[in-house]
PDB file of C-alpha atoms in Angstrom:
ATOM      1  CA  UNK E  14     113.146  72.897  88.440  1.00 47.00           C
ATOM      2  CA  UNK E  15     110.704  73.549  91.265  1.00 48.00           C
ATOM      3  CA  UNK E  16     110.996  77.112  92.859  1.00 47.00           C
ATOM      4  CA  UNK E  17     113.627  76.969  95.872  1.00 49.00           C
ATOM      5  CA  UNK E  18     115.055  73.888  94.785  1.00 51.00           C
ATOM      6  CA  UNK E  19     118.522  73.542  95.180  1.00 53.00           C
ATOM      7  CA  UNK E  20     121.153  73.877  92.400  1.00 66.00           C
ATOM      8  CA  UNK E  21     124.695  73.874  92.058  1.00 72.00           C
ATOM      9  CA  UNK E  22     125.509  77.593  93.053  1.00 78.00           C
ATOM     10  CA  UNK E  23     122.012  78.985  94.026  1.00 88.00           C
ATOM     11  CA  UNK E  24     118.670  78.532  94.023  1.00 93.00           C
ATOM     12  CA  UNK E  25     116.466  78.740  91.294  1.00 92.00           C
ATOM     13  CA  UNK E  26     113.392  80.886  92.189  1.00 95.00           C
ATOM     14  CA  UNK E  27     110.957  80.956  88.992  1.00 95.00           C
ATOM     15  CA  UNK E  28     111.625  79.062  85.699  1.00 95.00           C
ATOM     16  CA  UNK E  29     108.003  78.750  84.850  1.00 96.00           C
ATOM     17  CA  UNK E  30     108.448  75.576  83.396  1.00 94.00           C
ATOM     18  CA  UNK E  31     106.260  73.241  85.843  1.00 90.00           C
ATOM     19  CA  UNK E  32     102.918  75.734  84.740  1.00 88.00           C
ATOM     20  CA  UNK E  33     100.605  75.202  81.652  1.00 89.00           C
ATOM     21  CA  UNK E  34     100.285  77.796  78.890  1.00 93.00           C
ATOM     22  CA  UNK E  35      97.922  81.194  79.288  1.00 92.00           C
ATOM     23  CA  UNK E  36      97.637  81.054  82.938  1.00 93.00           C
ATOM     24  CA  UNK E  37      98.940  83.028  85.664  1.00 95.00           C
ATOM     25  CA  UNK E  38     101.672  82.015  87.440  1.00 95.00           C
ATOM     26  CA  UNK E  39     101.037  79.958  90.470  1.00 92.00           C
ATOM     27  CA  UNK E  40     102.701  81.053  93.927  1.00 93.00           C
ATOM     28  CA  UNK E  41     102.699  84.584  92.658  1.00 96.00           C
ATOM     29  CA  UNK E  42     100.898  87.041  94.675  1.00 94.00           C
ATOM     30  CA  UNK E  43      98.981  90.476  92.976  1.00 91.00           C
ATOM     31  CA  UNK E  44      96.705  92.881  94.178  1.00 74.00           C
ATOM     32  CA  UNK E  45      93.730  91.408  92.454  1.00 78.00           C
ATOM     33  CA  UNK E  46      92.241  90.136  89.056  1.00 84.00           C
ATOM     34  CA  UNK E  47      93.502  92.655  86.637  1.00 90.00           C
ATOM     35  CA  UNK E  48      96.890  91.177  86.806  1.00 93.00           C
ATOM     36  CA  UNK E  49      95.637  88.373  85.577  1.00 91.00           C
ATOM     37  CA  UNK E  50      94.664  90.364  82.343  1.00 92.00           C
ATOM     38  CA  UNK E  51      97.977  91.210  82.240  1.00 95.00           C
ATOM     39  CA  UNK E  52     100.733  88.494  83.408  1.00 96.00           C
ATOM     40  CA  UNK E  53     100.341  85.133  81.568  1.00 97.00           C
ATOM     41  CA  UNK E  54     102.607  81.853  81.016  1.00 97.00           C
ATOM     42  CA  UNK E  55     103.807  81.480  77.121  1.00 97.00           C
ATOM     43  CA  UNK E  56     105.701  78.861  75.553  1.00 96.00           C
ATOM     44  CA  UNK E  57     108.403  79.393  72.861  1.00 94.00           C
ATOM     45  CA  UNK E  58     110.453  76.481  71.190  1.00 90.00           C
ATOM     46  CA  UNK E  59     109.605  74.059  74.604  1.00 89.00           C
ATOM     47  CA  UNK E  60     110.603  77.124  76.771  1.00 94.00           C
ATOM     48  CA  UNK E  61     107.831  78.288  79.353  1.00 96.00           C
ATOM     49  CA  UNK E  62     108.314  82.028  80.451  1.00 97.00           C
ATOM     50  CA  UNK E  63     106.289  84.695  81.712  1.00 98.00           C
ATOM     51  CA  UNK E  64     104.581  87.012  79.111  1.00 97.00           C
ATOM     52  CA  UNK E  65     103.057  90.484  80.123  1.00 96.00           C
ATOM     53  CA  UNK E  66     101.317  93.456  78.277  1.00 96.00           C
ATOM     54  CA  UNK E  67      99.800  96.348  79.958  1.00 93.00           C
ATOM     55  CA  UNK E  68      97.536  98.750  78.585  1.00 89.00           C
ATOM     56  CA  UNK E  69      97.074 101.604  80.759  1.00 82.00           C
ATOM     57  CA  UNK E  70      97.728 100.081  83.392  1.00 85.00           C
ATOM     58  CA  UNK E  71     100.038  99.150  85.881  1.00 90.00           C
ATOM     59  CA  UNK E  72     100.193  96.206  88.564  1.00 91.00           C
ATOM     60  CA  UNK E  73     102.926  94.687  90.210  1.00 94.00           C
ATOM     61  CA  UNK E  74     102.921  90.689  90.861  1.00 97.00           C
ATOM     62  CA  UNK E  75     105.419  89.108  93.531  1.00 97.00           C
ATOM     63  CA  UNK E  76     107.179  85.864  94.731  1.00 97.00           C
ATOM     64  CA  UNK E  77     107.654  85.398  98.007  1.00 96.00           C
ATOM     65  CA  UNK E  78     110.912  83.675  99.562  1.00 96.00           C
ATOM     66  CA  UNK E  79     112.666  85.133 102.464  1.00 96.00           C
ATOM     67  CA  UNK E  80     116.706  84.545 102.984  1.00 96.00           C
ATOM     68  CA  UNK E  81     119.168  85.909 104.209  1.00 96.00           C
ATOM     69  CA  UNK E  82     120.843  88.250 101.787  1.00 97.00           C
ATOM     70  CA  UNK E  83     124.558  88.063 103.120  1.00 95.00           C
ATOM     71  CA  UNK E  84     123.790  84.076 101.989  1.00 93.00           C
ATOM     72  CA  UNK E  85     122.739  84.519  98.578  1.00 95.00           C
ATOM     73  CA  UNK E  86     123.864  88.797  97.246  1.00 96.00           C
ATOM     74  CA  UNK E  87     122.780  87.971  93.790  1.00 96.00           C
ATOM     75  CA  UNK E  88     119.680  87.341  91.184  1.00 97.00           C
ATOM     76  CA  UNK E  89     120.383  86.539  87.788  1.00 96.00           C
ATOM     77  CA  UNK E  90     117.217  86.709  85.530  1.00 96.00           C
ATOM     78  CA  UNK E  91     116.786  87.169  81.264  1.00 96.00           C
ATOM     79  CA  UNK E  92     113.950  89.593  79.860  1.00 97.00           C
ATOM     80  CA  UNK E  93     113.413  91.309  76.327  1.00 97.00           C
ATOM     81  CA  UNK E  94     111.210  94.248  75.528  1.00 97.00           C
ATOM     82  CA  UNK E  95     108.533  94.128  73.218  1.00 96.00           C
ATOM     83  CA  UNK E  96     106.677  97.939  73.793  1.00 93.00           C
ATOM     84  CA  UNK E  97     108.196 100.513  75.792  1.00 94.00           C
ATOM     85  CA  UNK E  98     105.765 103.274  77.307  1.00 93.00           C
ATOM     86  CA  UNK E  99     104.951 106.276  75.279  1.00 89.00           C
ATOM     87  CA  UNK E 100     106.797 109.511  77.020  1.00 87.00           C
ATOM     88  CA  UNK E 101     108.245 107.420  79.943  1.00 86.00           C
ATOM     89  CA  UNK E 102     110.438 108.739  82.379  1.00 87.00           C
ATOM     90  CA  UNK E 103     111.406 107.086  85.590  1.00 89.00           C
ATOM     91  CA  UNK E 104     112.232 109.847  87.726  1.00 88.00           C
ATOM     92  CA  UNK E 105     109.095 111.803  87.395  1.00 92.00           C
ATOM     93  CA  UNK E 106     105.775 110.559  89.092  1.00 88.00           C
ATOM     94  CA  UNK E 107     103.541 111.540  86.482  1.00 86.00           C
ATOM     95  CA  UNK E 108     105.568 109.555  84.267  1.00 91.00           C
ATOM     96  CA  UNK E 109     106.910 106.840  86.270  1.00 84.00           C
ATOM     97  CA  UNK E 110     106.340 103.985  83.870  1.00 89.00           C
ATOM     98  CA  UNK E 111     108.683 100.988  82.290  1.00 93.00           C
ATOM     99  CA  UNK E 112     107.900  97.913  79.800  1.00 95.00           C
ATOM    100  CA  UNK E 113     110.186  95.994  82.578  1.00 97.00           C
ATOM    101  CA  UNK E 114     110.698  96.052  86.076  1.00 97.00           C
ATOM    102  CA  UNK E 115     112.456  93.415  88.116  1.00 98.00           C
ATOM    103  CA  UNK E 116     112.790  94.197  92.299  1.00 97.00           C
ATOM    104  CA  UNK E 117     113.828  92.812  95.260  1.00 98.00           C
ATOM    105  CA  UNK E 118     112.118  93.118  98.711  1.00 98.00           C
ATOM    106  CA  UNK E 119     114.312  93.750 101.888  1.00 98.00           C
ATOM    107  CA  UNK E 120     113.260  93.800 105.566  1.00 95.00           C
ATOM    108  CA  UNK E 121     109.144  93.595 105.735  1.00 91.00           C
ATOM    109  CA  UNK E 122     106.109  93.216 103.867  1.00 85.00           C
ATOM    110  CA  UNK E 123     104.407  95.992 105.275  1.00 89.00           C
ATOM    111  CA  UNK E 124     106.742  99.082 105.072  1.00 94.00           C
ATOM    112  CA  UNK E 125     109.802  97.638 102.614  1.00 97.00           C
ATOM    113  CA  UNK E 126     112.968  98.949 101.307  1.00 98.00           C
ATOM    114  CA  UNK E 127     112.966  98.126  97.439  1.00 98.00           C
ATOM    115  CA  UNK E 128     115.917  98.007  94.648  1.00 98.00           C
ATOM    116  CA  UNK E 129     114.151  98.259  91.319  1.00 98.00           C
ATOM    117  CA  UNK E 130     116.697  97.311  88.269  1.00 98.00           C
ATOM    118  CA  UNK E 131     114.391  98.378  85.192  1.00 97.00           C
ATOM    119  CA  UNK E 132     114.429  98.398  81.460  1.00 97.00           C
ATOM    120  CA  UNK E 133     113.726 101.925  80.843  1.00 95.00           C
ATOM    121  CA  UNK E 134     112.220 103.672  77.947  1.00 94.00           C
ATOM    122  CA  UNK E 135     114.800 106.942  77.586  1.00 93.00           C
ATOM    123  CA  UNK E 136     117.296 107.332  80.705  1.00 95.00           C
ATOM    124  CA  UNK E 137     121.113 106.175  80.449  1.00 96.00           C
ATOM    125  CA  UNK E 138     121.829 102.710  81.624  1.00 97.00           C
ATOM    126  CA  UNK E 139     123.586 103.162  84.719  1.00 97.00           C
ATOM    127  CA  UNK E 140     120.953 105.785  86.195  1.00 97.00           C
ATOM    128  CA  UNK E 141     120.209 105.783  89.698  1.00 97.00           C
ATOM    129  CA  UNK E 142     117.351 107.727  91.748  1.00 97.00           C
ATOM    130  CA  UNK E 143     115.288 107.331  94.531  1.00 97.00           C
ATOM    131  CA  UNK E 144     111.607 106.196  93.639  1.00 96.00           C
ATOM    132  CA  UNK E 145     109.427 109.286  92.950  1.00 94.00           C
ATOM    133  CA  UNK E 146     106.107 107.241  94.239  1.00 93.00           C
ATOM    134  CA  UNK E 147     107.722 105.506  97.028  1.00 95.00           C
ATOM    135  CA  UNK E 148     110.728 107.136  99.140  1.00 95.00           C
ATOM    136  CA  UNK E 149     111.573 104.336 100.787  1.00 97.00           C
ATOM    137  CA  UNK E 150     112.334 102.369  96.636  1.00 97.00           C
ATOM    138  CA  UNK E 151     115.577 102.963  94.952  1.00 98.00           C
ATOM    139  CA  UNK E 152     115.878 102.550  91.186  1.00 97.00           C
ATOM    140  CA  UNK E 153     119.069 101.273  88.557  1.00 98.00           C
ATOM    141  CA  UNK E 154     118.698 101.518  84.691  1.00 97.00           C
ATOM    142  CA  UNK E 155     120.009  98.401  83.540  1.00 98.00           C
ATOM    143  CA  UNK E 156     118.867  98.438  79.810  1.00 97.00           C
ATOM    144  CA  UNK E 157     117.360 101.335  77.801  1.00 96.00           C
ATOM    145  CA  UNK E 158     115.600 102.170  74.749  1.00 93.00           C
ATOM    146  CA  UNK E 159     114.633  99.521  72.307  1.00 90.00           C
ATOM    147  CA  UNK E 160     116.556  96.689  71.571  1.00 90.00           C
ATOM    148  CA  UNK E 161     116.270  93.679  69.381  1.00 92.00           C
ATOM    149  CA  UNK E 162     112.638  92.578  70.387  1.00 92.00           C
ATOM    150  CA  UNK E 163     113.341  88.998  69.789  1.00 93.00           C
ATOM    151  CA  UNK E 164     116.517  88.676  71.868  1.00 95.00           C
ATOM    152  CA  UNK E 165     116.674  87.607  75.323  1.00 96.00           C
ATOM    153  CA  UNK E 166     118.917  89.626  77.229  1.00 96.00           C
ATOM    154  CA  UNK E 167     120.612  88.060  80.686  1.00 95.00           C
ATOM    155  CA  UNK E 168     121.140  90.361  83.765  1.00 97.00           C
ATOM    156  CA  UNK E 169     122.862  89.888  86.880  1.00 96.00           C
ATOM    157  CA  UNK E 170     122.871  92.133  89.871  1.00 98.00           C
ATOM    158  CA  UNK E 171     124.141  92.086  93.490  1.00 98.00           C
ATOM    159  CA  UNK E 172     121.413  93.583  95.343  1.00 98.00           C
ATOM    160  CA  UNK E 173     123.216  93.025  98.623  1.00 98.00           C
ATOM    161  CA  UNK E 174     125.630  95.296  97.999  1.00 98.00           C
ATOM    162  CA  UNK E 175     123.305  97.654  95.946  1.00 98.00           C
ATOM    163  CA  UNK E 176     121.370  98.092  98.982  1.00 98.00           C
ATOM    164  CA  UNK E 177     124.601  98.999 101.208  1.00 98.00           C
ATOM    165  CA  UNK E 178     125.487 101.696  98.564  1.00 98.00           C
ATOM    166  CA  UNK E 179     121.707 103.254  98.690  1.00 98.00           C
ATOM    167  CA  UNK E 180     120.865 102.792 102.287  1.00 97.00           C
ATOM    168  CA  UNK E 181     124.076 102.589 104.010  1.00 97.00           C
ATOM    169  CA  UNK E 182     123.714 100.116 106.568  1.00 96.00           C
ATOM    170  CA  UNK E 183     123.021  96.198 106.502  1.00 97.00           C
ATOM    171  CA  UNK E 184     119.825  95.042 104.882  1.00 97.00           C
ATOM    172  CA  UNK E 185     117.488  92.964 107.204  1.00 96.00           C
ATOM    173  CA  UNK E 186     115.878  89.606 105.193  1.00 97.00           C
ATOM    174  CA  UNK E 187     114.751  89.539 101.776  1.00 98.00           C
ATOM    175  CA  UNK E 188     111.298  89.155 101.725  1.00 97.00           C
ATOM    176  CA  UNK E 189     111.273  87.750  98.283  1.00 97.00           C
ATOM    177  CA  UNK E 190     110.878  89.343  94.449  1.00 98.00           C
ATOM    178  CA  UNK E 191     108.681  91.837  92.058  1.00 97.00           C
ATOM    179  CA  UNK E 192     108.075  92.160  88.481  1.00 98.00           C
ATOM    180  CA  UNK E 193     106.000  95.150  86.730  1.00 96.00           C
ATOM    181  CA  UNK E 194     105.236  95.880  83.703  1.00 95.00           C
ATOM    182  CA  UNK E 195     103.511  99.472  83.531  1.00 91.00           C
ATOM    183  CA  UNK E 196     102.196 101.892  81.262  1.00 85.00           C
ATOM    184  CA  UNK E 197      99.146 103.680  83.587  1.00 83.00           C
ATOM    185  CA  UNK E 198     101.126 106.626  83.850  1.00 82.00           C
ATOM    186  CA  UNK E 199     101.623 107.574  80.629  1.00 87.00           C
ATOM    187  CA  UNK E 200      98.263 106.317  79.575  1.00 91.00           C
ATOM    188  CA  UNK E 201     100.345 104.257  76.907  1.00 95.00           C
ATOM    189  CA  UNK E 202     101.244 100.705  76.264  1.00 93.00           C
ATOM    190  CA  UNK E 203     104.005  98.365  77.406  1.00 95.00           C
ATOM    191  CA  UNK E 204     104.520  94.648  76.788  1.00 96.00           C
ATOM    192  CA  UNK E 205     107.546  92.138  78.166  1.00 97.00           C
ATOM    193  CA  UNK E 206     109.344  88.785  78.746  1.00 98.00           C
ATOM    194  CA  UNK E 207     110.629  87.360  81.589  1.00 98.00           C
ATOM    195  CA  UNK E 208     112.232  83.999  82.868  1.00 97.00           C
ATOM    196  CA  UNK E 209     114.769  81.841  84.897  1.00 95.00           C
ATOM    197  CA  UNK E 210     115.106  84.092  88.126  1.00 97.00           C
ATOM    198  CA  UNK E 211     118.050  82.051  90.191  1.00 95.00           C
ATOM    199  CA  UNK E 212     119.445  83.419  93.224  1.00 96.00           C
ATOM    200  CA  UNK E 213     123.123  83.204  93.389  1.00 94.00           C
ATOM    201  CA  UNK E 214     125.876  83.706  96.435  1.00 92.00           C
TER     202      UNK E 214
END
């Protein structure tokens, strides 16, 4: 399914299926050639998804698609952990590092709000905070700790009303999506796998 094509329910951003094997993904953005070193397309059993491993490093990649968020509230995705970061802890700068990171964008491109869900490596599923790098980013734990490396796991999340409960007003338009995978602050490794990002009323 091509990104932004309609389906019955949503729209499916991302399934990575329409992109060959060990390549970046097309229509994602980055800030520059190391991401490329570190996001790639993989194929298991005919299934395309998006591989990454970072070593000591950590760069962001993004999707732009910009809606209207009382539309479409929701993003369902699936991800599984491979490495988590040595000595990670979100809510410390110095050690602000996860094996996966999924956010959304709200209002501009150039000074955002962000809602990161994460996979973190050691704090309590259900932990909230505001970003310790960026003060206008708010954080949920939605998996933690290491899980069965082979299973996919399926999340959905209403960032529309996530976004109410952190900033307390109406968010202006979605600007479109993030993934990270980082490990730079704890000079550590992290790997992960992610597909099938559909937007959902």
């Amino acid at each position: 399914i091509l990104p932004g094509a309609d389906i019955p329910g949503g729209i499916v951003l991302e399934d990575f299926e329409k992109q060959g094997t060990a390549t970046f993904p097309k229509n994602w953005w980055s800030g520059g050639s190391v991401a490329e070193l570190i996001y790639r397309i993989e194929a298991e059993a005919a299934n395309h998804y998006l591989h990454a491993r970072a070593e000591n490093r950590g760069v962001p990649i993004g999707l732009q698609y910009v809606f209207n968020p009382k539309k479409l509230q929701q993003l369902r995705w699936r991800w599984r952990v491979r490495t988590l970061p040595s000595g990670a802890d979100e809510r410390k700068a110095e050690k602000h590092d996860a094996a996966a990171q999924v956010y959304v964008i709200f209002d501009n491109r150039y000074w955002p709000r962000v809602i990161k869900f994460i996979w973190s490596a050691s704090l309590p599923v259900g932990t909230r905070f505001t970003n310790p790098l960026y003060d206008r980013g708010r954080v949920v734990v939605l998996r933690s700790g290491p899980l069965d490396k082979a299973t996919w796991y399926d999340e959905r999340v209403n960032f529309y009303a996530e976004y109410k409960k952190f900033f307390g007003n109406e968010p202006g338009e979605v600007q479109g999506i993030g993934i990270l995978t980082s490990s730079d602050s704890t000079k550590s490794a992290a790997a992960a796998d992610y597909d099938d990002f559909v937007l959902l009323p």
